[in-house]
Coordinates of N, CA and C and ligand atoms in Angstrom, one line a residue:
M172 N 0.8 -1.2 0.0 CA 0.0 0.0 0.0 C 0.9 1.3 0.0
K173 N 1.9 1.2 0.8 CA 2.8 2.4 0.9 C 3.4 2.7 -0.4
T174 N 3.9 1.6 -1.1 CA 4.6 1.8 -2.3 C 3.7 2.5 -3.4
N175 N 2.5 2.1 -3.5 CA 1.6 2.7 -4.4 C 1.3 4.2 -4.1
K176 N 1.2 4.4 -2.8 CA 0.9 5.8 -2.5 C 2.1 6.7 -2.8
L177 N 3.3 6.2 -2.6 CA 4.5 6.9 -3.0 C 4.6 7.1 -4.5
I178 N 4.2 6.1 -5.2 CA 4.3 6.3 -6.7 C 3.3 7.4 -7.1
S179 N 2.1 7.3 -6.5 CA 1.1 8.3 -6.9 C 1.7 9.7 -6.6
K180 N 2.3 9.9 -5.4 CA 2.8 11.2 -5.0 C 3.9 11.7 -6.0
S181 N 4.7 10.8 -6.4 CA 5.8 11.2 -7.3 C 5.3 11.5 -8.7
L182 N 4.2 10.9 -9.1 CA 3.6 11.3 -10.4 C 3.1 12.7 -10.4
V183 N 2.4 13.1 -9.3 CA 1.9 14.5 -9.3 C 3.1 15.4 -9.1
L184 N 4.1 15.0 -8.4 CA 5.2 15.9 -8.2 C 6.0 16.1 -9.5
L185 N 6.1 15.1 -10.3 CA 6.8 15.2 -11.6 C 6.3 16.4 -12.4
A186 N 5.0 16.5 -12.4 CA 4.4 17.6 -13.2 C 4.8 18.9 -12.7
F187 N 5.0 19.0 -11.4 CA 5.4 20.3 -10.8 C 6.8 20.6 -11.1
L188 N 7.7 19.6 -10.9 CA 9.1 19.8 -11.1 C 9.4 20.2 -12.6
S189 N 8.7 19.7 -13.5 CA 9.0 19.9 -14.9 C 8.7 21.4 -15.3
T190 N 7.9 22.0 -14.5 CA 7.5 23.4 -14.9 C 8.0 24.4 -13.9
N191 N 8.3 24.0 -12.7 CA 8.5 25.0 -11.7 C 9.8 24.7 -10.9
C192 N 10.8 24.1 -11.6 CA 12.0 23.7 -10.8 C 12.8 24.9 -10.3
H193 N 12.5 26.0 -10.9 CA 13.3 27.2 -10.4 C 12.8 27.8 -9.1
E194 N 11.7 27.4 -8.6 CA 11.2 28.1 -7.4 C 10.8 27.1 -6.3
E195 N 11.8 26.4 -5.9 CA 11.5 25.4 -4.8 C 11.8 25.9 -3.4
K196 N 11.5 27.2 -3.2 CA 11.6 27.7 -1.9 C 10.2 28.0 -1.3
L197 N 10.1 28.0 0.0 CA 8.8 28.3 0.6 C 8.4 29.7 0.3
A198 N 7.2 29.9 -0.2 CA 6.8 31.3 -0.6 C 6.6 32.1 0.7
P199 N 7.1 33.3 0.8 CA 6.8 34.1 2.0 C 5.3 34.4 2.1
S200 N 4.8 34.4 3.3 CA 3.4 34.7 3.4 C 3.1 35.5 4.7
G201 N 2.3 36.5 4.6 CA 1.9 37.3 5.7 C 0.6 36.7 6.4
E202 N 0.2 35.5 5.9 CA -1.1 35.0 6.3 C -1.0 33.7 7.1
L203 N 0.1 33.5 7.7 CA 0.3 32.2 8.4 C -0.7 32.1 9.6
D204 N -1.1 33.2 10.2 CA -2.0 33.1 11.3 C -3.5 33.3 10.9
Y205 N -3.7 33.4 9.6 CA -5.0 33.7 9.1 C -6.0 32.6 9.5
L206 N -7.2 33.1 9.9 CA -8.3 32.1 10.1 C -9.4 32.3 9.1
T207 N -9.8 31.3 8.4 CA -10.8 31.3 7.3 C -12.1 31.9 7.9
T208 N -12.6 32.9 7.2 CA -13.9 33.5 7.6 C -15.1 32.6 7.1
T209 N -15.0 32.1 5.9 CA -16.0 31.3 5.3 C -16.1 29.9 6.0
S210 N -17.3 29.4 6.2 CA -17.5 28.1 6.8 C -17.3 27.1 5.6
L211 N -16.2 26.5 5.5 CA -15.9 25.5 4.4 C -16.1 24.1 4.8
Q212 N -16.7 23.3 3.9 CA -16.7 21.9 4.1 C -16.0 21.2 2.9
L213 N -15.5 20.0 3.1 CA -14.8 19.3 2.1 C -15.7 19.2 0.8
P214 N -15.1 19.5 -0.4 CA -15.9 19.6 -1.6 C -16.1 18.3 -2.3
F215 N -16.3 17.2 -1.5 CA -16.5 15.9 -2.1 C -17.2 14.9 -1.1
A216 N -17.8 13.9 -1.7 CA -18.4 12.8 -0.8 C -17.3 11.7 -0.8
E217 N -17.5 10.7 0.0 CA -16.6 9.6 0.1 C -15.2 9.9 0.8
E218 N -14.3 9.0 0.8 CA -13.0 9.2 1.4 C -12.0 9.5 0.3
W219 N -11.2 10.5 0.6 CA -10.1 10.9 -0.3 C -8.8 11.0 0.5
Y220 N -7.7 10.8 -0.2 CA -6.4 10.8 0.4 C -5.6 12.1 0.0
V221 N -5.0 12.7 1.0 CA -4.3 13.9 0.7 C -2.8 13.6 0.3
V222 N -2.6 13.8 -1.0 CA -1.2 13.6 -1.6 C -0.3 14.7 -1.2
W223 N -0.8 15.9 -1.3 CA 0.0 17.1 -0.9 C -0.9 18.0 0.0
G224 N -0.4 18.4 1.1 CA -1.2 19.3 2.0 C -0.4 19.6 3.2
G225 N -0.5 20.8 3.7 CA 0.3 21.2 4.9 C 1.1 22.5 4.7
R226 N 1.8 22.8 5.7 CA 2.5 24.1 5.7 C 3.9 24.1 5.2
T227 N 4.5 22.9 5.1 CA 5.9 22.9 4.8 C 6.1 22.3 3.3
L228 N 7.3 22.6 2.7 CA 7.5 22.1 1.4 C 7.6 20.6 1.3
A229 N 8.1 20.0 2.4 CA 8.3 18.6 2.5 C 6.9 17.9 2.3
E230 N 5.9 18.5 2.9 CA 4.6 17.8 2.8 C 3.7 18.5 1.8
N231 N 4.1 19.6 1.2 CA 3.2 20.3 0.3 C 4.0 21.1 -0.7
Y232 N 4.2 20.5 -1.9 CA 5.0 21.2 -2.9 C 4.4 22.6 -3.3
H233 N 3.1 22.7 -3.2 CA 2.4 24.0 -3.5 C 3.0 25.2 -2.7
A234 N 3.6 24.9 -1.6 CA 4.0 25.9 -0.6 C 5.1 26.8 -1.2
S235 N 5.6 26.5 -2.4 CA 6.6 27.4 -3.0 C 5.9 28.4 -3.9
I236 N 4.6 28.3 -4.1 CA 3.9 29.2 -5.0 C 2.9 30.0 -4.2
S237 N 3.1 31.4 -4.3 CA 2.3 32.3 -3.4 C 0.8 32.0 -3.4
N238 N 0.2 32.0 -4.5 CA -1.3 31.9 -4.5 C -1.7 30.5 -4.1
Q239 N -0.8 29.5 -4.2 CA -1.2 28.1 -3.9 C -0.5 27.7 -2.5
R240 N -0.1 28.7 -1.8 CA 0.7 28.4 -0.6 C 0.1 27.4 0.4
F241 N -1.2 27.3 0.4 CA -1.9 26.4 1.4 C -2.8 25.4 0.6
A242 N -2.5 25.1 -0.6 CA -3.3 24.2 -1.4 C -3.3 22.8 -1.0
I243 N -4.2 22.0 -1.4 CA -4.2 20.5 -1.2 C -4.4 19.9 -2.6
D244 N -3.8 18.7 -2.8 CA -4.2 17.8 -3.9 C -4.7 16.5 -3.3
V245 N -5.8 16.0 -3.8 CA -6.4 14.8 -3.2 C -6.8 13.8 -4.3
V246 N -6.6 12.5 -4.0 CA -7.0 11.4 -4.9 C -7.8 10.4 -4.1
Q247 N -8.2 9.3 -4.8 CA -8.9 8.3 -4.0 C -8.1 7.0 -4.2
F248 N -8.0 6.3 -3.0 CA -7.3 5.0 -3.0 C -8.3 3.9 -2.7
E249 N -8.1 2.8 -3.4 CA -8.9 1.6 -3.1 C -7.9 0.4 -3.1
N250 N -7.9 -0.3 -2.1 CA -7.0 -1.5 -2.0 C -5.5 -1.1 -2.3
G251 N -5.1 0.1 -1.9 CA -3.8 0.5 -2.0 C -3.3 1.2 -3.3
S252 N -4.3 1.4 -4.2 CA -3.9 2.0 -5.4 C -5.0 3.0 -5.9
T253 N -4.5 4.0 -6.6 CA -5.4 5.0 -7.1 C -6.2 4.6 -8.4
F254 N -5.8 3.4 -8.9 CA -6.4 3.0 -10.2 C -6.6 1.5 -10.2
L255 N -7.5 1.0 -11.1 CA -7.6 -0.4 -11.4 C -7.0 -0.6 -12.8
G256 N -6.7 -1.8 -13.1 CA -6.1 -2.1 -14.4 C -4.6 -1.6 -14.4
D257 N -4.2 -1.1 -15.6 CA -2.8 -0.7 -15.7 C -2.6 0.9 -15.5
G258 N -3.7 1.6 -15.3 CA -3.6 3.0 -15.1 C -3.3 3.8 -16.3
S259 N -3.4 3.3 -17.5 CA -3.0 4.0 -18.7 C -4.1 4.9 -19.2
K260 N -5.3 4.7 -18.7 CA -6.4 5.7 -19.1 C -7.1 6.2 -17.9
N261 N -7.7 7.4 -18.1 CA -8.2 8.2 -16.9 C -9.4 7.4 -16.3
E262 N -10.1 6.6 -17.1 CA -11.2 5.8 -16.5 C -10.8 4.8 -15.6
D263 N -9.5 4.4 -15.6 CA -8.9 3.4 -14.6 C -8.9 4.0 -13.2
Y264 N -8.9 5.3 -13.1 CA -8.7 5.9 -11.8 C -10.0 6.1 -11.0
H265 N -9.9 5.7 -9.7 CA -11.1 5.7 -8.8 C -11.7 7.1 -8.7
C266 N -11.0 8.1 -8.8 CA -11.6 9.5 -8.6 C -12.1 10.1 -9.9
F267 N -11.7 9.5 -11.0 CA -12.1 10.2 -12.3 C -13.6 10.2 -12.5
G268 N -14.1 11.4 -12.7 CA -15.6 11.5 -12.9 C -16.4 11.7 -11.6
K269 N -15.7 11.6 -10.5 CA -16.4 11.7 -9.2 C -16.9 13.1 -9.0
P270 N -18.1 13.3 -8.5 CA -18.7 14.7 -8.4 C -17.9 15.5 -7.4
L271 N -17.8 16.8 -7.7 CA -17.1 17.8 -6.8 C -18.2 18.8 -6.4
E272 N -18.1 19.3 -5.2 CA -19.2 20.1 -4.6 C -18.6 21.5 -4.2
A273 N -19.5 22.5 -4.1 CA -19.2 23.8 -3.6 C -18.8 23.6 -2.1
P274 N -17.6 24.1 -1.7 CA -17.2 24.0 -0.3 C -18.0 25.0 0.6
A275 N -18.6 26.0 0.0 CA -19.4 26.9 0.7 C -20.3 27.7 -0.2
D276 N -21.2 28.5 0.3 CA -22.1 29.3 -0.5 C -21.2 30.4 -1.3
G277 N -21.6 30.8 -2.4 CA -20.8 31.9 -3.1 C -21.3 32.0 -4.5
Q278 N -20.6 32.9 -5.2 CA -20.9 33.2 -6.6 C -19.7 32.7 -7.5
V279 N -20.0 32.0 -8.5 CA -19.0 31.6 -9.5 C -18.5 32.8 -10.3
V280 N -17.2 33.1 -10.2 CA -16.7 34.3 -10.8 C -15.8 34.0 -12.0
A281 N -15.3 32.8 -12.1 CA -14.5 32.4 -13.2 C -14.5 30.9 -13.4
L282 N -14.4 30.5 -14.6 CA -14.3 29.1 -14.9 C -13.7 28.8 -16.3
L283 N -13.2 27.6 -16.4 CA -12.8 27.1 -17.7 C -13.2 25.7 -17.8
N284 N -13.8 25.3 -19.0 CA -14.4 24.0 -19.1 C -14.0 23.2 -20.3
S285 N -13.1 23.7 -21.1 CA -12.9 23.2 -22.5 C -11.5 22.5 -22.6
V286 N -10.8 22.4 -21.5 CA -9.4 21.8 -21.7 C -9.5 20.3 -21.7
A287 N -8.9 19.7 -22.7 CA -8.9 18.2 -22.8 C -8.2 17.6 -21.6
D288 N -8.7 16.4 -21.2 CA -8.0 15.7 -20.1 C -6.7 15.1 -20.7
N289 N -5.7 15.0 -19.8 CA -4.4 14.4 -20.2 C -4.5 12.9 -20.2
K290 N -3.6 12.3 -21.0 CA -3.4 10.9 -20.9 C -2.6 10.8 -19.6
P291 N -2.9 9.8 -18.7 CA -2.1 9.7 -17.5 C -0.6 9.6 -17.7
G292 N 0.2 10.4 -16.9 CA 1.6 10.5 -17.1 C 2.0 11.7 -17.9
E293 N 1.1 12.3 -18.6 CA 1.5 13.5 -19.4 C 0.8 14.7 -18.7
T294 N 1.3 15.9 -19.1 CA 0.8 17.1 -18.5 C 0.6 18.1 -19.6
N295 N -0.2 19.1 -19.3 CA -0.5 20.2 -20.2 C 0.1 21.5 -19.5
K296 N 1.1 22.0 -20.1 CA 1.8 23.1 -19.5 C 1.3 24.5 -20.0
N297 N 0.3 24.4 -20.9 CA -0.3 25.7 -21.4 C -1.4 26.1 -20.5
E298 N -2.1 25.2 -19.9 CA -3.2 25.5 -19.0 C -3.0 24.8 -17.7
L299 N -2.2 25.5 -16.8 CA -1.7 24.8 -15.6 C -2.9 24.2 -14.7
F300 N -3.9 25.0 -14.6 CA -5.0 24.6 -13.7 C -6.1 23.7 -14.5
G301 N -5.9 23.6 -15.8 CA -6.8 22.8 -16.6 C -8.2 23.5 -16.5
N302 N -9.2 22.7 -16.4 CA -10.6 23.2 -16.2 C -10.7 23.5 -14.7
Y303 N -11.2 24.7 -14.4 CA -11.3 25.2 -13.0 C -12.5 26.0 -12.7
I304 N -12.8 26.2 -11.5 CA -13.9 27.1 -11.0 C -13.3 27.9 -9.9
I305 N -13.7 29.2 -9.9 CA -13.4 30.1 -8.8 C -14.7 30.6 -8.2
I306 N -14.9 30.4 -6.9 CA -16.1 30.8 -6.2 C -15.8 31.9 -5.2
D307 N -16.5 33.0 -5.3 CA -16.4 34.2 -4.4 C -17.3 34.0 -3.2
H308 N -16.7 33.8 -2.1 CA -17.4 33.6 -0.8 C -17.7 34.9 -0.1
G309 N -17.2 36.0 -0.6 CA -17.3 37.3 0.2 C -16.0 37.3 1.1
N310 N -15.9 38.4 1.8 CA -14.7 38.6 2.7 C -13.4 38.4 2.0
D311 N -13.3 38.7 0.7 CA -12.1 38.5 0.0 C -11.5 37.0 0.1
E312 N -12.4 36.1 0.1 CA -12.0 34.7 0.1 C -12.6 34.0 -1.1
F313 N -11.7 33.4 -1.9 CA -12.1 32.8 -3.2 C -11.6 31.3 -3.2
S314 N -12.5 30.4 -3.4 CA -12.1 29.0 -3.6 C -11.7 28.7 -5.0
V315 N -10.6 28.0 -5.2 CA -10.2 27.6 -6.5 C -10.2 26.0 -6.5
L316 N -11.0 25.4 -7.4 CA -11.0 24.0 -7.6 C -10.5 23.7 -9.0
A317 N -9.6 22.8 -9.2 CA -8.9 22.7 -10.5 C -8.8 21.2 -11.0
H318 N -8.6 21.1 -12.3 CA -8.3 19.9 -13.0 C -9.6 19.1 -13.3
F319 N -10.7 19.8 -13.4 CA -12.0 19.1 -13.7 C -11.9 18.4 -15.0
K320 N -12.7 17.4 -15.1 CA -12.9 16.6 -16.4 C -13.5 17.6 -17.5
Q321 N -13.0 17.5 -18.7 CA -13.4 18.3 -19.8 C -14.9 18.3 -19.9
N322 N -15.5 19.5 -20.0 CA -16.9 19.7 -20.3 C -17.8 19.1 -19.2
S323 N -17.3 18.9 -18.0 CA -18.1 18.4 -16.9 C -18.6 19.5 -16.0
I324 N -18.1 20.7 -16.1 CA -18.6 21.7 -15.2 C -20.0 22.1 -15.5
S325 N -20.8 22.1 -14.4 CA -22.3 22.2 -14.6 C -22.8 23.6 -14.1
V326 N -21.9 24.5 -13.8 CA -22.4 25.8 -13.3 C -21.8 26.9 -14.3
N327 N -22.4 28.1 -14.2 CA -22.0 29.2 -15.1 C -21.4 30.3 -14.3
I328 N -20.6 31.2 -15.0 CA -20.1 32.4 -14.4 C -21.3 33.3 -14.0
G329 N -21.2 33.8 -12.8 CA -22.3 34.7 -12.3 C -23.3 33.9 -11.4
E330 N -23.3 32.6 -11.6 CA -24.3 31.8 -10.8 C -24.0 31.7 -9.3
F331 N -25.0 31.8 -8.5 CA -24.8 31.6 -7.1 C -25.0 30.1 -6.7
V332 N -24.1 29.6 -5.9 CA -24.2 28.2 -5.5 C -24.3 28.1 -4.0
N333 N -24.9 27.0 -3.6 CA -25.0 26.8 -2.2 C -23.9 25.7 -1.8
Q334 N -23.5 25.7 -0.6 CA -22.6 24.7 -0.1 C -23.1 23.3 -0.4
G335 N -22.3 22.5 -1.0 CA -22.7 21.1 -1.3 C -23.3 20.9 -2.7
D336 N -23.5 22.0 -3.4 CA -24.0 21.9 -4.8 C -23.0 21.3 -5.7
N337 N -23.5 20.5 -6.6 CA -22.6 19.9 -7.6 C -22.0 20.9 -8.5
L338 N -20.7 20.8 -8.7 CA -20.0 21.8 -9.6 C -19.5 21.1 -10.9
G339 N -19.3 19.8 -10.9 CA -18.7 19.1 -12.0 C -18.0 17.9 -11.6
Q340 N -17.1 17.4 -12.4 CA -16.5 16.1 -12.1 C -15.0 16.2 -12.0
T341 N -14.4 15.3 -11.2 CA -12.9 15.2 -11.1 C -12.3 14.8 -12.4
G342 N -11.3 15.4 -12.8 CA -10.6 15.1 -14.1 C -9.1 15.1 -14.0
N343 N -8.5 15.2 -15.2 CA -7.1 15.1 -15.3 C -6.6 16.2 -16.3
S344 N -7.1 17.4 -16.2 CA -6.8 18.5 -17.2 C -5.7 19.4 -16.5
G345 N -4.9 20.0 -17.4 CA -3.9 20.9 -16.9 C -2.6 20.3 -16.4
N346 N -2.0 20.9 -15.4 CA -0.7 20.4 -14.9 C -0.9 19.2 -13.9
S347 N -1.3 18.1 -14.5 CA -1.8 17.0 -13.7 C -1.4 15.7 -14.4
T348 N -0.8 14.8 -13.7 CA -0.3 13.5 -14.3 C -1.3 12.4 -14.1
E349 N -2.2 12.6 -13.1 CA -3.3 11.6 -13.0 C -4.5 12.3 -12.4
P350 N -5.7 11.7 -12.5 CA -6.9 12.4 -12.0 C -6.8 12.8 -10.6
H351 N -7.0 14.0 -10.2 CA -7.1 14.4 -8.8 C -7.8 15.8 -8.7
L352 N -8.1 16.2 -7.5 CA -8.6 17.5 -7.3 C -7.5 18.4 -6.6
H353 N -7.4 19.6 -7.1 CA -6.6 20.6 -6.5 C -7.5 21.6 -5.9
Y354 N -7.3 22.0 -4.6 CA -8.1 23.0 -4.0 C -7.2 24.0 -3.3
H355 N -7.5 25.3 -3.5 CA -6.9 26.3 -2.6 C -7.8 27.5 -2.4
L356 N -7.5 28.2 -1.3 CA -8.3 29.5 -1.1 C -7.3 30.6 -1.3
Q357 N -7.8 31.7 -2.0 CA -6.9 32.8 -2.3 C -7.8 34.1 -2.1
N358 N -7.0 35.2 -2.2 CA -7.7 36.5 -1.9 C -8.0 37.4 -3.1
K359 N -7.9 36.7 -4.3 CA -8.2 37.4 -5.5 C -9.1 36.6 -6.4
P360 N -10.0 37.2 -7.3 CA -10.9 36.4 -8.1 C -10.4 35.8 -9.4
S361 N -9.1 36.0 -9.7 CA -8.5 35.5 -11.0 C -7.6 34.4 -10.7
I362 N -7.5 33.5 -11.7 CA -6.7 32.3 -11.6 C -5.2 32.7 -11.6
G363 N -4.5 32.1 -10.7 CA -3.0 32.3 -10.6 C -2.7 33.7 -9.9
Q364 N -3.7 34.4 -9.4 CA -3.4 35.7 -8.9 C -3.6 35.7 -7.4
G365 N -3.0 36.8 -6.7 CA -3.2 37.0 -5.3 C -2.4 36.1 -4.4
E366 N -2.8 36.2 -3.1 CA -2.1 35.5 -2.1 C -3.0 34.3 -1.7
G367 N -2.3 33.2 -1.5 CA -3.0 32.0 -0.9 C -3.4 32.3 0.5
L368 N -4.5 31.7 0.9 CA -5.0 31.9 2.3 C -5.1 30.5 2.9
P369 N -4.8 30.3 4.2 CA -5.0 29.1 4.9 C -6.5 28.7 4.8
A370 N -6.8 27.5 4.4 CA -8.2 27.1 4.3 C -8.5 26.1 5.4
Q371 N -9.3 26.5 6.4 CA -9.7 25.6 7.5 C -11.1 25.0 7.1
F372 N -11.2 23.7 7.1 CA -12.5 23.1 6.8 C -13.1 22.7 8.2
R373 N -14.5 22.6 8.1 CA -15.2 22.3 9.4 C -15.8 20.9 9.3
N374 N -15.8 20.3 10.4 CA -16.6 19.0 10.6 C -16.2 17.9 9.6
Y375 N -15.0 17.4 9.7 CA -14.6 16.3 8.8 C -13.8 15.3 9.6
Y376 N -13.6 14.2 9.0 CA -12.7 13.2 9.6 C -11.4 13.1 8.9
A377 N -10.3 13.1 9.7 CA -9.0 12.9 9.2 C -8.4 11.7 9.9
D378 N -8.2 10.6 9.1 CA -7.8 9.3 9.6 C -8.7 8.9 10.8
N379 N -10.0 9.1 10.5 CA -11.1 8.6 11.4 C -11.2 9.4 12.7
V380 N -10.5 10.5 12.8 CA -10.6 11.4 14.0 C -11.4 12.6 13.5
F381 N -12.4 13.0 14.3 CA -13.3 14.1 13.9 C -12.6 15.4 14.2
E382 N -12.6 16.3 13.2 CA -12.0 17.6 13.3 C -13.1 18.6 13.2
V383 N -13.2 19.4 14.2 CA -14.2 20.5 14.2 C -13.8 21.6 13.2
L384 N -12.5 21.8 13.2 CA -11.9 22.8 12.3 C -10.4 22.4 12.0
G385 N -10.0 22.3 10.8 CA -8.7 21.8 10.5 C -8.2 22.0 9.1
E386 N -6.9 21.8 8.9 CA -6.4 21.9 7.5 C -5.9 20.5 7.2
P387 N -6.4 19.9 6.1 CA -6.0 18.5 5.7 C -4.5 18.5 5.4
R388 N -3.8 17.5 5.9 CA -2.4 17.4 5.7 C -2.0 16.1 5.0
Q389 N -0.8 16.2 4.4 CA -0.3 15.1 3.6 C -0.5 13.7 4.3
N390 N -0.9 12.7 3.6 CA -1.1 11.3 4.0 C -2.3 11.1 4.9
E391 N -3.1 12.1 5.1 CA -4.4 11.9 5.8 C -5.4 11.4 4.8
T392 N -6.3 10.5 5.3 CA -7.5 10.1 4.6 C -8.6 10.9 5.2
V393 N -9.3 11.7 4.4 CA -10.3 12.6 4.9 C -11.7 12.3 4.3
R394 N -12.7 12.6 5.0 CA -14.1 12.6 4.5 C -14.9 13.6 5.3
K395 N -16.0 14.0 4.7 CA -16.9 14.9 5.4 C -17.5 14.2 6.7
G396 N -17.8 15.0 7.7 CA -18.4 14.5 8.9 C -19.9 14.5 8.8
Ligands
ZN209 ZN1 -2.3 21.0 -6.8

């Protein structure tokens, strides 16, 4: 089980190293003590595994990128693997096509829905986030969900969504070597802009321990409470 999880982690890392190898330092942040204003819940049903998440570069490669400073990447494991079969096609992966949900109420302010999904192991360096949605929660807090499956996004720009509403499906578009969800909170409404903000989620389980408020960290298995 451990081996497969390590393989999965290195796959996602590979995509990052190939495009960002010049900036492997912790991004400075004035937001380390920030407390999320919005009441966030995990944006998915079922159990997911945190491949990257946390405050240090060792546990979270995103921490070198200012707007993704506190991002998480999550996948689904079953029987120790993220896929069935040989993993050569997206449909082999447990999380591919799984529904993604609004983490809180807000207005959709940006999205992209047309980027083709990658073949596993390959990446798209022209559209790093692939298909994505940005939700304005007010209070200068914006959720970014990325790498949706092509044409799966079911909301429109300007639309108001409620917490838990379906947004689309997990995919493998953008800077992604296998299907996964990327999530982060930032203080600007545009993709790749602004400062990343710590995102504390409410009422979830991390390795079967109930968390009233917490930030998912690398190697945790998480699900909504
Ligand atoms: Zn990511």
